Amino acid sequence: RETLRWLLAGPIGMVAAMGVGIAWAALVPGEQQTRLVVGGLIVPVVWGGCMAWTLADNRIIRATAVLVGVAVVSFGAAILKGFA
């Protein structure tokens, strides 16, 4: 159970955080360089938040659903918008 929780917090949390950063870079208006830098700086902060929340939550299924949902929605939004 603890191993599953750590695996969920690490790799799956990182995928969700990367999705948020990529969605930020693709969806927020502004200069391309600024969007890329801020999107890159968002990733470790969101990953830390995902890890803390996942390790503190008692329900593994809920944590899994939220992280996978965030990853799917953020990557989907970024793909639909594109970077240009």
Short mmCIF file of C-alpha atoms in Angstrom, two decimals:
data_model
loop_
_atom_site.label_atom_id
_atom_site.label_comp_id
_atom_site.label_asym_id
_atom_site.label_seq_id
_atom_site.Cartn_x
_atom_site.Cartn_y
_atom_site.Cartn_z
CA ARG A 1 0.00 0.00 0.00
CA GLU A 2 2.78 2.42 0.88
CA THR A 3 4.73 1.49 -2.23
CA LEU A 4 1.69 2.18 -4.37
CA ARG A 5 1.24 5.54 -2.65
CA TRP A 6 4.85 6.52 -3.34
CA LEU A 7 4.62 5.40 -6.97
CA LEU A 8 1.44 7.42 -7.34
CA ALA A 9 2.98 10.52 -5.77
CA GLY A 10 6.18 10.32 -7.82
CA PRO A 11 5.71 9.42 -11.48
CA ILE A 12 1.99 10.02 -11.83
CA GLY A 13 2.23 13.30 -9.93
CA MET A 14 5.06 14.34 -12.24
CA VAL A 15 2.98 13.57 -15.33
CA ALA A 16 0.12 15.67 -13.95
CA ALA A 17 2.52 18.51 -13.10
CA MET A 18 4.04 18.40 -16.58
CA GLY A 19 0.57 18.57 -18.06
CA VAL A 20 -0.21 21.69 -16.04
CA GLY A 21 3.06 23.32 -17.11
CA ILE A 22 2.55 22.47 -20.76
CA ALA A 23 -1.06 23.65 -20.66
CA TRP A 24 0.12 26.93 -19.09
CA ALA A 25 2.68 27.40 -21.87
CA ALA A 26 0.08 26.65 -24.54
CA LEU A 27 -2.98 28.46 -23.22
CA VAL A 28 -1.86 31.63 -21.41
CA PRO A 29 -1.49 34.75 -23.57
CA GLY A 30 1.85 36.51 -23.71
CA GLU A 31 5.30 36.17 -25.20
CA GLN A 32 6.41 32.63 -26.06
CA GLN A 33 9.60 32.83 -24.01
CA THR A 34 7.76 34.02 -20.91
CA ARG A 35 5.13 31.31 -21.22
CA LEU A 36 7.78 28.61 -21.55
CA VAL A 37 9.83 29.82 -18.57
CA VAL A 38 6.81 30.23 -16.29
CA GLY A 39 5.39 26.89 -17.44
CA GLY A 40 8.71 25.25 -16.62
CA LEU A 41 8.85 26.90 -13.20
CA ILE A 42 5.30 25.79 -12.41
CA VAL A 43 6.12 22.09 -12.85
CA PRO A 44 8.21 21.52 -9.68
CA VAL A 45 5.78 23.53 -7.55
CA VAL A 46 2.76 21.60 -8.80
CA TRP A 47 4.66 18.31 -8.49
CA GLY A 48 5.45 19.09 -4.86
CA GLY A 49 1.79 19.90 -4.24
CA CYS A 50 0.69 16.68 -5.92
CA MET A 51 3.14 14.65 -3.86
CA ALA A 52 2.15 16.27 -0.58
CA TRP A 53 -1.56 15.89 -1.28
CA THR A 54 -1.23 12.28 -2.47
CA LEU A 55 0.83 11.21 0.54
CA ALA A 56 -1.53 12.98 2.95
CA ASP A 57 -4.75 11.62 1.42
CA ASN A 58 -6.05 8.38 2.93
CA ARG A 59 -7.90 7.24 -0.19
CA ILE A 60 -5.58 6.01 -2.91
CA ILE A 61 -8.34 5.64 -5.49
CA ARG A 62 -9.39 9.28 -5.12
CA ALA A 63 -5.79 10.46 -5.43
CA THR A 64 -5.32 8.32 -8.53
CA ALA A 65 -8.50 9.64 -10.12
CA VAL A 66 -7.61 13.27 -9.45
CA LEU A 67 -4.04 12.99 -10.73
CA VAL A 68 -5.04 11.08 -13.86
CA GLY A 69 -7.90 13.52 -14.45
CA VAL A 70 -5.60 16.53 -14.13
CA ALA A 71 -3.12 14.94 -16.53
CA VAL A 72 -5.78 14.08 -19.12
CA VAL A 73 -7.51 17.48 -18.97
CA SER A 74 -4.31 19.52 -19.05
CA PHE A 75 -2.67 17.56 -21.87
CA GLY A 76 -5.97 17.50 -23.76
CA ALA A 77 -6.37 21.27 -23.48
CA ALA A 78 -2.78 21.83 -24.60
CA ILE A 79 -3.22 19.50 -27.57
CA LEU A 80 -6.47 21.17 -28.63
CA LYS A 81 -4.97 24.66 -28.45
CA GLY A 82 -1.46 23.95 -29.68
CA PHE A 83 1.53 26.16 -28.95
CA ALA A 84 1.34 28.62 -31.82
#
